Amino acid sequence: MTVTHPSFGAMDPDRIIIFDTTLRDGEQSPGFSMNLEEKLRMAEALAELGADVLEAGFPIASIGDFESVRSIAQRFAKDGPVVCGLARTAPGDIARAAEAIRPAARGRIHTFVSTSPLHMRVKLRMEPEAVLELVTASVTAARNATDDVEWSAEDGTRTEIDFLCRCVEAAIRAGATTINIPDTVGYAVPEDMHRIFTTVRERVPGADRVILSTHNHNDLGLAVANTLAAIRAGVRQVECTINGIGERAGNASLEEIVMALRTRHDAVPVKNGVKTPSILRTSRLLATITGFDVQPNKAIVGRNAFAHESGIHQDGVLKDASTYEIMTPESVGWSNSSLVLGKHSGRAAFRDKLKALGYELGDNALNDAFKRFKDLADKKKVVYDEDVVALVDDEVVRGSGNDRIRLTGLSVSTGMHTRPIASIALEVDGAVREGVAGGDGGVDATFNALRQAFPHDVNLKLYAVQNVTGGTDAQARVTVRLEEGGKLVDGQGADIDTIVASARAYVHALNKLLVKRERTAPAEVSAA
């Protein structure tokens, strides 16, 4: 049966809606906070990728979240993605979400309530009948604000099936147009997902007139498998994130779902609107913004995803790549081009290379990137694609122009049998700050000098260095994780000098921590 949806019209039975929650569920994971400019940049990349729905934030959570959702809602025309705001059942939550999405050409309110016996007893302290009343009241309020309303049964996969069906029926009767049954804690196995959605489709009146949605967490490593099982049971919306980021072990990974559907169309014959050659670029953008790289063996976007070291594998790939590669690297955005440019390359060649790598920069951003490229080319014998990506991501794409703290100078003296000394210059809210300090090494001295220039008390939880390419002149990409009062942030920096890259990463993390300090947790929802 064809479903007619307020945002998507008459939908083909085999069409899958890609609901991306990178900006909401993904951003809630420790260390992954984004400022407004970073969220806007990520939203634009997700729209270009072909995501159908962007869950842009939780408007009641903070002023920053509200502004993010509203700004993203203003960004797209009717041919862009649906912009969604999350809300609990409280009237204030729903009103705030409605206000945030009001500028959207196509907006959605996503409201939820816990339905499992454990959550109702411990978290809500409510009886099932009272929860049912909340379902009706919250969906009705949301529907009065917008035609596109999604309702979710939090901890749905641990909910008693009879009660789950009653809740779904109540939500449909109240006007929900999408019904989401999430595996909130990553407890389910694929057989559970197929059984739950099949039962809902068979038993709930009106289930054939709405979009059924699945949202799976990866605590047991089954998020993508559970998503595919749900699709085979009739689900037509999948909720996912770039790089699989999210609470605890993360969410179902967008890139893995999309490429599984493309590669195994014989097993799961559905279609979606994602432009797969943009996957890698979007993944790298998120990694740069959050300061958190994907692991090398990550499916689709890890740097080893299409690497072959075994002699047997290499022999097979040289004869026919399909012997060991079930998809082409180019299909998800990898390039076989190795060398790119040198110190004699001009601006036009540089712009062409950026375009080939998936970057479209304005004149000012292009000038900044080109200047840093020429500086890099003077230092390196060969500049590779990976060097250009790291350079642009670090200096331009991260949008450091809006950071409160900027690194403006660094000098380090170090060597054998001498105590390293670092001198650093910062610009903090427009004012110049300087610091000089020693340390147990060049990096330690730099971080000590930074703390002197900008006094703060945080714990350094992670310091990791990765080379962008091979060779002693390779750029270093450094990740720094800071902790303050239980809040975690990751920062990333790249430079041909490892100590400079370290300072960039630390400053990036500090700027994110300043943003996170402004966030406040929403008040607990009451039973009333």
mmCIF file of C-alpha atoms in Angstrom, residues 5 7 24 78-79 88 104 123-124 139 141-142 183 238 258 309 332 398 409 431 465 468 476 480 516 519:
data_model
loop_
_atom_site.group_PDB
_atom_site.id
_atom_site.type_symbol
_atom_site.label_atom_id
_atom_site.label_comp_id
_atom_site.label_asym_id
_atom_site.label_seq_id
_atom_site.Cartn_x
_atom_site.Cartn_y
_atom_site.Cartn_z
ATOM 1 C CA HIS A 5 3.154 11.540 4.020
ATOM 2 C CA SER A 7 6.442 15.989 3.969
ATOM 3 C CA ARG A 24 21.216 15.384 17.904
ATOM 4 C CA LYS A 78 11.285 22.833 0.106
ATOM 5 C CA ASP A 79 13.657 20.720 -1.974
ATOM 6 C CA ARG A 88 9.659 15.061 25.423
ATOM 7 C CA ALA A 104 11.487 25.460 8.139
ATOM 8 C CA LYS A 123 12.486 6.639 35.206
ATOM 9 C CA LEU A 124 8.926 7.926 34.848
ATOM 10 C CA VAL A 139 1.199 13.826 19.906
ATOM 11 C CA ALA A 141 -0.050 19.006 20.968
ATOM 12 C CA ALA A 142 2.698 18.384 18.405
ATOM 13 C CA ASP A 183 16.355 -0.145 20.304
ATOM 14 C CA VAL A 238 16.005 4.396 9.194
ATOM 15 C CA VAL A 258 23.462 2.777 2.675
ATOM 16 C CA GLU A 309 48.537 -6.250 2.667
ATOM 17 C CA VAL A 332 32.037 6.032 -1.547
ATOM 18 C CA ARG A 398 36.687 23.994 11.148
ATOM 19 C CA GLY A 409 52.447 32.196 17.923
ATOM 20 C CA ALA A 431 43.015 40.317 23.730
ATOM 21 C CA VAL A 465 49.374 11.569 17.072
ATOM 22 C CA VAL A 468 48.599 12.083 7.484
ATOM 23 C CA ALA A 476 50.882 15.255 11.886
ATOM 24 C CA VAL A 480 43.534 15.940 22.340
ATOM 25 C CA LYS A 516 29.962 23.115 26.363
ATOM 26 C CA ARG A 519 25.004 24.092 27.946
#
